[in-house]
Each structure stands twice: as structure tokens, then as C-alpha cells.
JSON list of C-alpha atoms in Angstrom, two decimals:
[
{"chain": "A", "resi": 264, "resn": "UNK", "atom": "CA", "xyz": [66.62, -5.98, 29.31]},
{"chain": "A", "resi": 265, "resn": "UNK", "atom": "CA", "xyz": [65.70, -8.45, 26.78]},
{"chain": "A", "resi": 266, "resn": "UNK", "atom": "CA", "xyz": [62.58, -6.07, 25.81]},
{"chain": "A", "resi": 267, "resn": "UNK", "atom": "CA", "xyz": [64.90, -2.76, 25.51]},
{"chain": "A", "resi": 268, "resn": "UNK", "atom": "CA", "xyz": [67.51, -5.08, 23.19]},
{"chain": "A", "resi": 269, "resn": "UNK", "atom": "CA", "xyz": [65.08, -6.34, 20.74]},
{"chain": "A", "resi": 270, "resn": "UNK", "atom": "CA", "xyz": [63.55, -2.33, 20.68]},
{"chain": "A", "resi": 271, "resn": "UNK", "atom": "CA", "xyz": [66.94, -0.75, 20.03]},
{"chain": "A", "resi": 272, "resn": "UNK", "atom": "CA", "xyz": [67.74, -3.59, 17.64]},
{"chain": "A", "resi": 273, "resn": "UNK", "atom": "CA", "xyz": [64.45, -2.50, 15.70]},
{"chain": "A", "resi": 274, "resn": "UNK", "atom": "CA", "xyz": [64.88, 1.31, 16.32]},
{"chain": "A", "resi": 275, "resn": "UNK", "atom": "CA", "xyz": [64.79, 3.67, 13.33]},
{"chain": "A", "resi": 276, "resn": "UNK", "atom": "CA", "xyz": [68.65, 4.27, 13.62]},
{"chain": "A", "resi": 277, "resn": "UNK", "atom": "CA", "xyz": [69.30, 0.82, 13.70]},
{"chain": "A", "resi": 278, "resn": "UNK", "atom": "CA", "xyz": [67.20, -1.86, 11.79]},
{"chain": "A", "resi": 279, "resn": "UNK", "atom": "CA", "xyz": [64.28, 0.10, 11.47]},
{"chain": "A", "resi": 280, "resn": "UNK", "atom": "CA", "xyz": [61.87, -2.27, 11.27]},
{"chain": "A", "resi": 281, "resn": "UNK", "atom": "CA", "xyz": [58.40, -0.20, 11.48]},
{"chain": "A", "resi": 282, "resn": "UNK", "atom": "CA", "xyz": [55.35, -1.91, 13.17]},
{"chain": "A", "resi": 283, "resn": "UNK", "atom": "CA", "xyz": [57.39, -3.02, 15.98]},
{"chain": "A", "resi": 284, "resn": "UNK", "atom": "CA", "xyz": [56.07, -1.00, 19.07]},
{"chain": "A", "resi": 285, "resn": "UNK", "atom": "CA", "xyz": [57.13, -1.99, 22.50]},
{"chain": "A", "resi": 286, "resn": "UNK", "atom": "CA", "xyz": [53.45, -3.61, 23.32]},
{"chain": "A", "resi": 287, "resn": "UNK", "atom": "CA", "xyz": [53.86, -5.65, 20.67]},
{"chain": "A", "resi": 288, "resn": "UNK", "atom": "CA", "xyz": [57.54, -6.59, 21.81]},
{"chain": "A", "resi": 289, "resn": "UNK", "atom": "CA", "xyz": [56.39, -6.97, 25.41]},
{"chain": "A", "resi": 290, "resn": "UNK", "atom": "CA", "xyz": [54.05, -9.63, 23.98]},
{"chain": "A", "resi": 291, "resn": "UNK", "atom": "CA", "xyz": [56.60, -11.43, 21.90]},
{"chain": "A", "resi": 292, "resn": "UNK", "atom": "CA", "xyz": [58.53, -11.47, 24.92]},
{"chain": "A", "resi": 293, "resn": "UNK", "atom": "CA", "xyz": [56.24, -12.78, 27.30]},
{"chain": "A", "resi": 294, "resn": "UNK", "atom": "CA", "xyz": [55.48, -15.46, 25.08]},
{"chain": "A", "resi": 295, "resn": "UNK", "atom": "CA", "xyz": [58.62, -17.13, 24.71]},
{"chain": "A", "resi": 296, "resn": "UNK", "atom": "CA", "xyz": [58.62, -16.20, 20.87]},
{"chain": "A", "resi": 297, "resn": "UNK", "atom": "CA", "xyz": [61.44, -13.24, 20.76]},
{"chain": "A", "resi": 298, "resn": "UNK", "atom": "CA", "xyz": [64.12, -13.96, 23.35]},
{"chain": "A", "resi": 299, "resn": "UNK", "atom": "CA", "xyz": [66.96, -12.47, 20.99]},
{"chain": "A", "resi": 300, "resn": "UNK", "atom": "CA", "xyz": [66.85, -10.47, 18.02]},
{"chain": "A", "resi": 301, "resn": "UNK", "atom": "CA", "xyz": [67.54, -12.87, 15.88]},
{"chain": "A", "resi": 302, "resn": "UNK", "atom": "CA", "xyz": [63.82, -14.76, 16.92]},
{"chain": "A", "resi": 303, "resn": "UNK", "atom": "CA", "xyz": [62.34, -12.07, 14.78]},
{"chain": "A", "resi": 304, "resn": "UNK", "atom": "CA", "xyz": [63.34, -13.13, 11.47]},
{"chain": "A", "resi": 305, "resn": "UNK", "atom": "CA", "xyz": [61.46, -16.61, 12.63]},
{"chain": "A", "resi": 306, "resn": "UNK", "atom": "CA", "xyz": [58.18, -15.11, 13.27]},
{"chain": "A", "resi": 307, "resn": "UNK", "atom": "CA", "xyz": [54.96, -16.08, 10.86]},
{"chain": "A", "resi": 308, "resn": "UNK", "atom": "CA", "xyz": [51.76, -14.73, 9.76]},
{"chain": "A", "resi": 309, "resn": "UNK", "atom": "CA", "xyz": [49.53, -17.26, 11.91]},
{"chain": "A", "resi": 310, "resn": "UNK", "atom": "CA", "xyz": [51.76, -16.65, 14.90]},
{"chain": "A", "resi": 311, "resn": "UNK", "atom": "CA", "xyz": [51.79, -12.86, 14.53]},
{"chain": "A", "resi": 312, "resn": "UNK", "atom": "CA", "xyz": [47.81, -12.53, 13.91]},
{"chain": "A", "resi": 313, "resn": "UNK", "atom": "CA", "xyz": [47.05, -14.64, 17.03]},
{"chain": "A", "resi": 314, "resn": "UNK", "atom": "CA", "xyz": [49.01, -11.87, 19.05]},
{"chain": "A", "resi": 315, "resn": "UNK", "atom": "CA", "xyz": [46.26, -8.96, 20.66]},
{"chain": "A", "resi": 316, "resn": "UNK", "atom": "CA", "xyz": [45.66, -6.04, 18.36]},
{"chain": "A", "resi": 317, "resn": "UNK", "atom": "CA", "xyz": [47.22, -7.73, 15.42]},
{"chain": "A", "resi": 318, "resn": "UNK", "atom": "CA", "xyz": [45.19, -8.56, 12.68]},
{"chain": "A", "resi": 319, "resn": "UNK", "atom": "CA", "xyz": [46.43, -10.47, 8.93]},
{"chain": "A", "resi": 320, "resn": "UNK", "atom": "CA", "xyz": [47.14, -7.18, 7.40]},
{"chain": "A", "resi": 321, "resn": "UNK", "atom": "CA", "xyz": [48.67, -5.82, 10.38]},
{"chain": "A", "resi": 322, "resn": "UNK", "atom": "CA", "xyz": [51.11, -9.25, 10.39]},
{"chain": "A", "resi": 323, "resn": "UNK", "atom": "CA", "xyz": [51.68, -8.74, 6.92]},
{"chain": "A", "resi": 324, "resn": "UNK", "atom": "CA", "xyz": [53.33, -5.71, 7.16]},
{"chain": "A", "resi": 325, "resn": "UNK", "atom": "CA", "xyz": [55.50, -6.27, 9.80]},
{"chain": "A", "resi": 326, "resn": "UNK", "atom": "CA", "xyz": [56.65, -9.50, 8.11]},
{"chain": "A", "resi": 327, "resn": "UNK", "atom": "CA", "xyz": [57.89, -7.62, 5.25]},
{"chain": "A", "resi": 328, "resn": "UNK", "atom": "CA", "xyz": [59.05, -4.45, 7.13]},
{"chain": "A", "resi": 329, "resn": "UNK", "atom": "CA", "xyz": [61.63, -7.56, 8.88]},
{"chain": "A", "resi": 330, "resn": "UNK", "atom": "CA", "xyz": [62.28, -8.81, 5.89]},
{"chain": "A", "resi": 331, "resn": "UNK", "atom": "CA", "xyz": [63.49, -5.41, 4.40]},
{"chain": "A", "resi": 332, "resn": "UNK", "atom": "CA", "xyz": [65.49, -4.71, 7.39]},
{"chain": "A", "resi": 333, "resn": "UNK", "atom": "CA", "xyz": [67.78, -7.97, 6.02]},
{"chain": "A", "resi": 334, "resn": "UNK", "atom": "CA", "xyz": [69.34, -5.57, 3.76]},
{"chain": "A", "resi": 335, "resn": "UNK", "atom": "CA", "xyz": [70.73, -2.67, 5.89]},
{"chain": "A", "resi": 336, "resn": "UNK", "atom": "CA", "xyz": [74.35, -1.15, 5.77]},
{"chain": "A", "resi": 337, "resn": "UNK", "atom": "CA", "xyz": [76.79, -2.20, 7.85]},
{"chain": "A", "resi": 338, "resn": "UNK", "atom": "CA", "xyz": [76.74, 0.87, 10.27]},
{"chain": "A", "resi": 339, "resn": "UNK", "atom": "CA", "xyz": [73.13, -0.02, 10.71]},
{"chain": "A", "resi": 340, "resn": "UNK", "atom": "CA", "xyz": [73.90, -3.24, 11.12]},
{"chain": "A", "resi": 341, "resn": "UNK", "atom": "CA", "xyz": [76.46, -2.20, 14.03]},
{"chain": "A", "resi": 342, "resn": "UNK", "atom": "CA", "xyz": [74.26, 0.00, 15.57]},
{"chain": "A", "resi": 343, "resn": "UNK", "atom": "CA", "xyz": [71.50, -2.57, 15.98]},
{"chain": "A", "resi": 344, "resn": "UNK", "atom": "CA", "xyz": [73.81, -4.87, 18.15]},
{"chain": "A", "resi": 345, "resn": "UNK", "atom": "CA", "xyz": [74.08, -2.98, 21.08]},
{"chain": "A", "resi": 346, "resn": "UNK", "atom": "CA", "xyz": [78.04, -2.72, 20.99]},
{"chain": "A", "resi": 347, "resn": "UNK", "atom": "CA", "xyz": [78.94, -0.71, 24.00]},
{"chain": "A", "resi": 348, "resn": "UNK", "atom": "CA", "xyz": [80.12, 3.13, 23.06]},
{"chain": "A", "resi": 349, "resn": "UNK", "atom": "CA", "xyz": [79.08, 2.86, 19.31]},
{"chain": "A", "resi": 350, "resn": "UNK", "atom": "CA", "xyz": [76.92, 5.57, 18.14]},
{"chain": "A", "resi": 351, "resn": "UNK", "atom": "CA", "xyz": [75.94, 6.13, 14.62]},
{"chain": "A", "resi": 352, "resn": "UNK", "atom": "CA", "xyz": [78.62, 8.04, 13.80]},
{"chain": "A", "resi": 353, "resn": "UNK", "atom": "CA", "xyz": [81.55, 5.61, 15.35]},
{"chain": "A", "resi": 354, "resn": "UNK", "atom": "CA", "xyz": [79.71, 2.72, 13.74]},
{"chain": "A", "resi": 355, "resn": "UNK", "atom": "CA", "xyz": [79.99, 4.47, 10.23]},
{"chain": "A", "resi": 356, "resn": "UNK", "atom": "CA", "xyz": [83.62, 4.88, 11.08]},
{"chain": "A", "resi": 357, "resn": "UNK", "atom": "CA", "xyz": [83.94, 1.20, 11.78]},
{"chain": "A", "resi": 358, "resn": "UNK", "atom": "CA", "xyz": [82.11, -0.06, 8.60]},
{"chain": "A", "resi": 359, "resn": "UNK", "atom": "CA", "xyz": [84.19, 2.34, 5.95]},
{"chain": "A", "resi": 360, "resn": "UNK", "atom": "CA", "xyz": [87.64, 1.38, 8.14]},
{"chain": "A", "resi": 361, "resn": "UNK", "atom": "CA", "xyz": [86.84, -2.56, 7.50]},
{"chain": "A", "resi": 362, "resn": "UNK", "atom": "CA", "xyz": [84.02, -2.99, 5.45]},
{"chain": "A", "resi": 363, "resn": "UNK", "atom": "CA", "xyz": [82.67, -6.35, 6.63]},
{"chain": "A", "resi": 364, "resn": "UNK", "atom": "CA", "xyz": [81.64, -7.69, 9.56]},
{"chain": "A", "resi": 365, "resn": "UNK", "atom": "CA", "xyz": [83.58, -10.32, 9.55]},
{"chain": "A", "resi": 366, "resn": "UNK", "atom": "CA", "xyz": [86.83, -8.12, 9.18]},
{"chain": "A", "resi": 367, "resn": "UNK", "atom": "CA", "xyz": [85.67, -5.51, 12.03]},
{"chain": "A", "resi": 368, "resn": "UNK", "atom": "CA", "xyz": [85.58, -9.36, 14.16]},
{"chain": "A", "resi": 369, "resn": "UNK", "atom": "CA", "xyz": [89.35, -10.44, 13.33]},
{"chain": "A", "resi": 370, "resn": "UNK", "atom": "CA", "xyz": [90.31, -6.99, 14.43]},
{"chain": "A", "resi": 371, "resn": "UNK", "atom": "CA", "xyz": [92.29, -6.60, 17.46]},
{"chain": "A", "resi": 372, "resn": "UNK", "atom": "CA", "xyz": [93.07, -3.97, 19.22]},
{"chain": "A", "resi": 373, "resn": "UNK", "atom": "CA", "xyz": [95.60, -2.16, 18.03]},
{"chain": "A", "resi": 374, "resn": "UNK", "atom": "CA", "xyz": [94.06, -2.20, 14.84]},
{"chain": "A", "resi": 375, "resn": "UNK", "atom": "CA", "xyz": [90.90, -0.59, 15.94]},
{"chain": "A", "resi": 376, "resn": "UNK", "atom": "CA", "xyz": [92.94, 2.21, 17.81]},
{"chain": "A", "resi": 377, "resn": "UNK", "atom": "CA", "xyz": [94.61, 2.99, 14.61]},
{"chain": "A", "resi": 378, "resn": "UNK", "atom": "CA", "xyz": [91.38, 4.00, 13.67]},
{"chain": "A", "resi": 379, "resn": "UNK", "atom": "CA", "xyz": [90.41, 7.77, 12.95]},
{"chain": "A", "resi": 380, "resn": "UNK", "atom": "CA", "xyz": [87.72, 9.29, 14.83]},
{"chain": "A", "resi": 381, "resn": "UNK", "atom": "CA", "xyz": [87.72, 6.07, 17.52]},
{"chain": "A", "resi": 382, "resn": "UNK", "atom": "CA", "xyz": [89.16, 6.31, 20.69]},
{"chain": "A", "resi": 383, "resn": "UNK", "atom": "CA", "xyz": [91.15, 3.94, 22.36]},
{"chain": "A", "resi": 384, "resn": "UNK", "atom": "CA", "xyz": [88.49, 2.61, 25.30]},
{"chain": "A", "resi": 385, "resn": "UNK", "atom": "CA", "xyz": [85.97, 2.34, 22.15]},
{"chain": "A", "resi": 386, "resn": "UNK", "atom": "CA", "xyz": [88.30, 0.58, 20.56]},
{"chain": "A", "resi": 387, "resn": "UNK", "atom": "CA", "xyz": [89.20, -1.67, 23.55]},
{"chain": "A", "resi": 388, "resn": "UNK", "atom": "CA", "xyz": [85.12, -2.12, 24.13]},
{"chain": "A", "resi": 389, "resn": "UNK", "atom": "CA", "xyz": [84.67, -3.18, 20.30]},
{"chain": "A", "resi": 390, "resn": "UNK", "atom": "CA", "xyz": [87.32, -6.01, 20.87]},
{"chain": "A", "resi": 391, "resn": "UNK", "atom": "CA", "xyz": [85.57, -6.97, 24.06]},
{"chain": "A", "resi": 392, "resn": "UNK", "atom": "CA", "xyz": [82.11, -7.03, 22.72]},
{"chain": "A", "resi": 393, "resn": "UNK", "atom": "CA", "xyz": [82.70, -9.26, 19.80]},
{"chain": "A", "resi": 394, "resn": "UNK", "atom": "CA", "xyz": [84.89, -11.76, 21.79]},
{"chain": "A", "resi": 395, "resn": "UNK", "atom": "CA", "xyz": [82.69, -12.89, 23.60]},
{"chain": "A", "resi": 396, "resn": "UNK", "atom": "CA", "xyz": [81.10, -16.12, 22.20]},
{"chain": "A", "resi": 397, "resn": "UNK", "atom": "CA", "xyz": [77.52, -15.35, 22.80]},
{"chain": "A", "resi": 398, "resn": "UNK", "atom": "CA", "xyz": [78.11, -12.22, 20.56]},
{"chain": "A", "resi": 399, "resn": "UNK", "atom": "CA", "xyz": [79.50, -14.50, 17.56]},
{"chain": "A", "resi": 400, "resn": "UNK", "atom": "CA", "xyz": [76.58, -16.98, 17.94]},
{"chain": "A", "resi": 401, "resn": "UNK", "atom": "CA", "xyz": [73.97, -14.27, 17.74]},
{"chain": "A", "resi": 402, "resn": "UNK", "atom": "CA", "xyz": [75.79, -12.87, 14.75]},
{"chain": "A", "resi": 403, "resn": "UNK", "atom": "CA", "xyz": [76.33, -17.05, 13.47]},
{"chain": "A", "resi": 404, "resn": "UNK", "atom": "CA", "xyz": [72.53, -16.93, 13.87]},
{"chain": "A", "resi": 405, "resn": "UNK", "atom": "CA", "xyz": [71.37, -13.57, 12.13]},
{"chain": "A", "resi": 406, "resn": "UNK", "atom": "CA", "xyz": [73.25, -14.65, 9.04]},
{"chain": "A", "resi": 407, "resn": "UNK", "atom": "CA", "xyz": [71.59, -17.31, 8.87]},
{"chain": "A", "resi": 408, "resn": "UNK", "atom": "CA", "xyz": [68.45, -15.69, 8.72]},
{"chain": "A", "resi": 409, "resn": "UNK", "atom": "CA", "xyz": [69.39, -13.83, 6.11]},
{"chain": "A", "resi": 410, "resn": "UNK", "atom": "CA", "xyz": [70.41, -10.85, 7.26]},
{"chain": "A", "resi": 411, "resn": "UNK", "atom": "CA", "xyz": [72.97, -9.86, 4.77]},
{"chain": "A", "resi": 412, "resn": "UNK", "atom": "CA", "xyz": [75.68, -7.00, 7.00]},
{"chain": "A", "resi": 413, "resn": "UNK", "atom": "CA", "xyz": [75.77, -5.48, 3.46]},
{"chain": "A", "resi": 414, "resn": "UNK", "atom": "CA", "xyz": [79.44, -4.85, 3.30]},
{"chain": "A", "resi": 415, "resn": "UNK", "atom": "CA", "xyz": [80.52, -1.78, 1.87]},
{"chain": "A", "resi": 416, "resn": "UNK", "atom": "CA", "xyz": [83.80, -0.78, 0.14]},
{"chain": "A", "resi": 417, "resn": "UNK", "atom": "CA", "xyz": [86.64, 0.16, 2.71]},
{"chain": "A", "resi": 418, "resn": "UNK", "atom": "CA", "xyz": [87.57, 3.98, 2.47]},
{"chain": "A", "resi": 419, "resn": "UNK", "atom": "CA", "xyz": [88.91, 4.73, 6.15]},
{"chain": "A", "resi": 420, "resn": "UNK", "atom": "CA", "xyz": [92.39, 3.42, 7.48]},
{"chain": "A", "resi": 421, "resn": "UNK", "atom": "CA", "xyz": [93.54, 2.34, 3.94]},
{"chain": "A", "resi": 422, "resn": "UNK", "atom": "CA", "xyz": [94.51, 5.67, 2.55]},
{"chain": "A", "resi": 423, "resn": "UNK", "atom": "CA", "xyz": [97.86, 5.09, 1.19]},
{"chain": "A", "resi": 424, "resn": "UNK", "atom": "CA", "xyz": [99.07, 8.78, 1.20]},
{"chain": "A", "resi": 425, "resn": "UNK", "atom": "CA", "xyz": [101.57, 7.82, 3.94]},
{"chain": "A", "resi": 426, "resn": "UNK", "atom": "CA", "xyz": [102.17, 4.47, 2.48]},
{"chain": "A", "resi": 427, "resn": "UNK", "atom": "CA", "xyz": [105.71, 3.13, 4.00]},
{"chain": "A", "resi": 428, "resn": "UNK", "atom": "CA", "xyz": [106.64, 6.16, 5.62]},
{"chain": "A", "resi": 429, "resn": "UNK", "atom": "CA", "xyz": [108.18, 6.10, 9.15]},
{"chain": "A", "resi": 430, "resn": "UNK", "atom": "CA", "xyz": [107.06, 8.98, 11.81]},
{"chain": "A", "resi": 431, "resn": "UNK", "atom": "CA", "xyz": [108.47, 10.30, 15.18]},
{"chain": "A", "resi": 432, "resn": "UNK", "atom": "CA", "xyz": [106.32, 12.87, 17.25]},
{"chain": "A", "resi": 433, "resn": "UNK", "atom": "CA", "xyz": [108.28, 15.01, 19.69]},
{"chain": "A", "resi": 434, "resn": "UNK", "atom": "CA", "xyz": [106.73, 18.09, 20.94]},
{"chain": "A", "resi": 435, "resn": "UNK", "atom": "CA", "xyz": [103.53, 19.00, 21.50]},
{"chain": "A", "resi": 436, "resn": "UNK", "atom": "CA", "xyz": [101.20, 19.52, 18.58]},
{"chain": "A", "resi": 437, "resn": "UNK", "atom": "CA", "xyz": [98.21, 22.56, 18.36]},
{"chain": "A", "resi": 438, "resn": "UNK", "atom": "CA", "xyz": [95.90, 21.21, 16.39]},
{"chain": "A", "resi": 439, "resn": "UNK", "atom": "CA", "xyz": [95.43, 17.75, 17.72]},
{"chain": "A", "resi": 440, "resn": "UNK", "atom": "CA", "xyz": [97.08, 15.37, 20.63]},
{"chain": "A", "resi": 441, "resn": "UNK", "atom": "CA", "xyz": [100.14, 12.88, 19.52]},
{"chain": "A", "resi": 442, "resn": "UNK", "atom": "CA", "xyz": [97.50, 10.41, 19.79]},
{"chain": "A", "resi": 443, "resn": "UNK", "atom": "CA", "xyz": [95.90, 11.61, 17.11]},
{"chain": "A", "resi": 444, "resn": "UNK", "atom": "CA", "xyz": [98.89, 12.20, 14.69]},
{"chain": "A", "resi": 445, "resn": "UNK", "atom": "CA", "xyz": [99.71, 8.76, 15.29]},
{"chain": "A", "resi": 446, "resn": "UNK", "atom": "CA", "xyz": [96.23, 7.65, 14.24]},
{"chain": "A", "resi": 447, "resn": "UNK", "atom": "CA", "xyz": [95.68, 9.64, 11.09]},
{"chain": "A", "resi": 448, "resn": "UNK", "atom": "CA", "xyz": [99.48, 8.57, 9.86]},
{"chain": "A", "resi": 449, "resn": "UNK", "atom": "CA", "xyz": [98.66, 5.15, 10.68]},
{"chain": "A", "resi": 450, "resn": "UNK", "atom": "CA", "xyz": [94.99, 4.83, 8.70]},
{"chain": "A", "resi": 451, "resn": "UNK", "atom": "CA", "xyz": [96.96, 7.14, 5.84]},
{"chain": "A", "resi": 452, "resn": "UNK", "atom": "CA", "xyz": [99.56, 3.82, 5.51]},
{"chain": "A", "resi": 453, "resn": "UNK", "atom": "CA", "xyz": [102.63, 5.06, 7.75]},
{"chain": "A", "resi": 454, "resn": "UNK", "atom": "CA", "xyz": [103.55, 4.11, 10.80]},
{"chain": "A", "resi": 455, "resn": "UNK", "atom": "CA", "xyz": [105.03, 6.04, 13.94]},
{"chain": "A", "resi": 456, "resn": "UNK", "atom": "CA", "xyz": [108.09, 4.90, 15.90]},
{"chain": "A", "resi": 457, "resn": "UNK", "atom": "CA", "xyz": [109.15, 5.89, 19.29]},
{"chain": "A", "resi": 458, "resn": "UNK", "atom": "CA", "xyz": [112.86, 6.63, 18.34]},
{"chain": "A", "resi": 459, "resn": "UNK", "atom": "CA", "xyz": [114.58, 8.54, 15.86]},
{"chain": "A", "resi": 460, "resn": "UNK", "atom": "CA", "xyz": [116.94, 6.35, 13.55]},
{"chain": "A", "resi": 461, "resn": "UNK", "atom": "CA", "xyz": [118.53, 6.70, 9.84]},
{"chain": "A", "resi": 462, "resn": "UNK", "atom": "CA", "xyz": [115.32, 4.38, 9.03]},
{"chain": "A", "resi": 463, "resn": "UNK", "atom": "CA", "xyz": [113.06, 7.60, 10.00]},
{"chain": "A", "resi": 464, "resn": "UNK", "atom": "CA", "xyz": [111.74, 9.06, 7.08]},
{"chain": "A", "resi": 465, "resn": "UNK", "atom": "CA", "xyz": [110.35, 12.66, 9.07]},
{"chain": "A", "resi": 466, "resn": "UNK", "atom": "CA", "xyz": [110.40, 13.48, 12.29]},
{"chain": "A", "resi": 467, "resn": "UNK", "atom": "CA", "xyz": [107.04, 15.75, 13.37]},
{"chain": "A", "resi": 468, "resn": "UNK", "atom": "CA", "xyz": [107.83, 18.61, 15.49]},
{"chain": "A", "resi": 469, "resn": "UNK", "atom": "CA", "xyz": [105.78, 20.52, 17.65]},
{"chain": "A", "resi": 470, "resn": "UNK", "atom": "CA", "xyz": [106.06, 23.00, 20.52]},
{"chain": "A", "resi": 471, "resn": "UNK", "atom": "CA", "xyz": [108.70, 22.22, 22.96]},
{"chain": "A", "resi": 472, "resn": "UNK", "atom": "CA", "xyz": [110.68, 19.28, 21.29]},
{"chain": "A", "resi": 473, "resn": "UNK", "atom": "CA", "xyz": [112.83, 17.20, 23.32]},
{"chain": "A", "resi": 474, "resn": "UNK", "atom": "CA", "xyz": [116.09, 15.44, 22.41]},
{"chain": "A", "resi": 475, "resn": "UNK", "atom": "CA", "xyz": [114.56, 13.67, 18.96]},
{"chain": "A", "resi": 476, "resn": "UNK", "atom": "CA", "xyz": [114.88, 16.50, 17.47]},
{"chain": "A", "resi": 477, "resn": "UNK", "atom": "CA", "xyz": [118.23, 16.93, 18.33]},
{"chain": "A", "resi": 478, "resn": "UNK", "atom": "CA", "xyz": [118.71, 13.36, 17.31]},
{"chain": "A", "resi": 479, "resn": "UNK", "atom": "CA", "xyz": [116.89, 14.21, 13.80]},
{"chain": "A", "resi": 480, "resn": "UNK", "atom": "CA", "xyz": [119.22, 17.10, 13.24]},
{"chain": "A", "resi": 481, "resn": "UNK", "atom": "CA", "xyz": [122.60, 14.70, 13.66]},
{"chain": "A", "resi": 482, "resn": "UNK", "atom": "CA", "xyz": [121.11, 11.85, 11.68]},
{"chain": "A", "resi": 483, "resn": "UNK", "atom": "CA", "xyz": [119.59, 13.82, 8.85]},
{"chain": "A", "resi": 484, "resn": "UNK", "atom": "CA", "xyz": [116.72, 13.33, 9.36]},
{"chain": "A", "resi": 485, "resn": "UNK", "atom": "CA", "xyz": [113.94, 15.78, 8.01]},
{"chain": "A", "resi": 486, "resn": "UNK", "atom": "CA", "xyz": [112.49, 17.77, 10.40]},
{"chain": "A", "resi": 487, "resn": "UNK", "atom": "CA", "xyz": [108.57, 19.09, 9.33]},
{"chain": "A", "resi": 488, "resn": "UNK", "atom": "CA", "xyz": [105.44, 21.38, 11.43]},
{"chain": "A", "resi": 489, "resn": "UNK", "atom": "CA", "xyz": [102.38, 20.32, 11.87]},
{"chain": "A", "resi": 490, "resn": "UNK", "atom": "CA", "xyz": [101.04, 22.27, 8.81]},
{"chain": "A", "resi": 491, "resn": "UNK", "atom": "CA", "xyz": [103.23, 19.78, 6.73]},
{"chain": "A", "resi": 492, "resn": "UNK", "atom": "CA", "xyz": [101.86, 16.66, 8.29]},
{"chain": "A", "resi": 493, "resn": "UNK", "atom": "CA", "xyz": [98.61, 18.02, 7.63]},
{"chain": "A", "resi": 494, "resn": "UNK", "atom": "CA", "xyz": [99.75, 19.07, 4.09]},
{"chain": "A", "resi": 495, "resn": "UNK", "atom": "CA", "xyz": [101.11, 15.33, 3.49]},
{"chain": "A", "resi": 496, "resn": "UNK", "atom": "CA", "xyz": [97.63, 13.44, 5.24]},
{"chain": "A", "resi": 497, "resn": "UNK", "atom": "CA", "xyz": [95.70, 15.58, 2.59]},
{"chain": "A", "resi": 498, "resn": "UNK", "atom": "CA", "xyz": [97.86, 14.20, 0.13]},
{"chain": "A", "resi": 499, "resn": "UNK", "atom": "CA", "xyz": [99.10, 17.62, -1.16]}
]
């Protein structure tokens, strides 16, 4: 387990640190000098060469390929960790939705549900992988290596398109679930309620509406399709 961690953590996708073959990691491993991934960024040149089928040149160059891997994106960064259910493409969508790691940390739940293009049990196994305190120690202990979690600027989840705009879903929608809806109107700025009130800016109906509508019509409230959601998250 410990050998497949520190691999993944140096796979291309991830950290990409090249030289770092899984003979090599089996002997770091067995030697007590790489029990987490943040033991590589402690390794030397004398310590490396001693190791079998590594000569000065060959520690060289692993030395700096780890100390180039310091300065990889945040997705990278994610991926690297292990965090259960993240892929490449979910941990792009994690880094542009809170562009630093310490932000994607505070993040509870709910906020990482709100998120486009994650779903709720990645969401849910996020939260659960960062709170656990070994987690924040390993992270605590990469930073202070030097490994940097290049932040990057926040583009998803803080489109304001939507900005103070109240939503109600009734119906059922044909181009995506409710659950859906109510994550792209929440990362555009707006936020969905379960009831229809004179607070209600639009209420979003799809096939087969039940009484909010109804409730919509009484109030005032206006009533819109699914293209003009759409039309609206676009910002059009």
C-alpha cells in the first residue's frame, strides 16, 4: 500500500516526477527512507547513489525531477493525494471552483455539492478525506517541503450570472436532473428554495409541474422553460 501511494503520488498524471520506477520505490521503502510521500522531498545525493542501480548522475536527476514537481497545479496537486473518487477531470473541477488548497479544506459539504460537474458522494468523500487529521499533517508536511499547491484563479462556482436570484424547480426537466439545475444556479450565484413565495424571483418549470406552479401563477411569480434557465446560466 505504502509502495502503490508513493507510485501514484509520482505518476505522470499526478506529480510526475520521472526517474521514479517502482524498483527504485520498493527500495526506498524497504529501507525505511520513503514511508509517505512527503519523505521524498528529504532524500539526498549520497543517500540516493548508495541505493542499487543508482549511480551520481542517475541521483542527480531524480533530485531535480522532485524538485520540479514542487511547482505543479493544483489539480495535479489533488490528484497526487490519493483523494478517493477524484480523477483528473473532478480534481480540475475542484481547483478552478476554490482555487487553493487551503479553501477546497474549509469546504464543507454542501459547498462541494454545489459544485458543477461533482456529485454528491464525491463531494461527501472530499469532505471525508481531508478531515481526517493524518490527511492535514501530510499536507502540514508537504508544504513544508516546499511544495507550493500553486493556486490558481477561481473560475467555477463564482459565476455571478445568477447573482441574488431565488429558484424553485417543479417538474421534471429534459436536459438534466433537478439536481443539476440546482447546482449550476447555485455555482452561477443564485440559490434554489423548496417553496414558492413573493421572495421567488422565477420559478423553473418542467414536464409535469405540481402545485408550485400553481402557487407561482397566484403570487406572480414568473414562470420560465428550461431553455430560459439555460439562456440565463449562459448569461444571455
Amino acid at each position: 500500500q505504502v509502495e502503490g501511494a508513493i507510485l501514484h503520488f509520482a505518476s505522470r498524471p499526478a506529480m510526475d516526477i520521472e526517474g521514479l520506477g517502482d524498483k527504485l520505490v520498493a527500495q526506498l521503502v524497504a529501507r525505511g527512507l520513503v514511508r509517505r510521500p512527503s519523505d521524498l522531498y528529504h532524500l539526498d545525493a549520497a543517500t540516493l547513489a548508495g541505493l542499487e542501480r543508482m549511480g551520481d548522475k542517475s541521483a542527480a536527476n531524480l533530485l531535480a525531477a522532485i524538485e520540479r514537481s514542487k511547482d505543479r497545479p493544483l489539480d495535479r496537486v489533488l490528484v497526487a493525494l490519493g483523494i478517493p473518487m477524484v480523477g483528473e477531470a473532478t480534481a480540475r473541477d475542484l481547483a478552478r471552483a476554490f482555487g487553493s488548497i487551503d479553501a477546497l479544506m474549509a469546504a464543507d459539504r454542501e459547498a462541494l455539492r454545489a459544485i458543477y460537474g461533482v456529485a454528491d458522494k464525491v463531494a461527501d468523500a472530499v469532505a471525508g478525506f481531508f478531515a481526517r487529521p493524518e490527511v492535514r499533517e501530510e499536507i502540514a508536511r508537504l508544504r513544508a517541503a516546499g511544495v507550493r499547491f500553486a493556486e490558481v484563479e477561481p473560475t467555477a462556482g463564482v459565476s455571478d450570472a445568477l447573482a441574488g436570484k431565488s429558484f424553485v424547480l417543479t417538474g421534471t426537466l429534459s436536459g438534466m436532473s433537478r439536481d443539476e439545475a440546482k447546482k449550476r444556479i447555485v455555482a452561477a450565484g443564485g440559490r434554489v428554495t423548496g417553496s414558492v413565495s413573493r421572495k421567488t424571483d422565477f420559478v423553473v418549470a418542467g414536464a409535469a409541474p405540481g402545485s408550485k406552479l400553481d402557487k407561482a401563477r397566484k403570487l406572480g411569480v414568473p414562470v420560465i422553460g428550461e431553455a430560459e434557465l439555460l439562456a440565463m446560466l449562459e448569461g444571455r
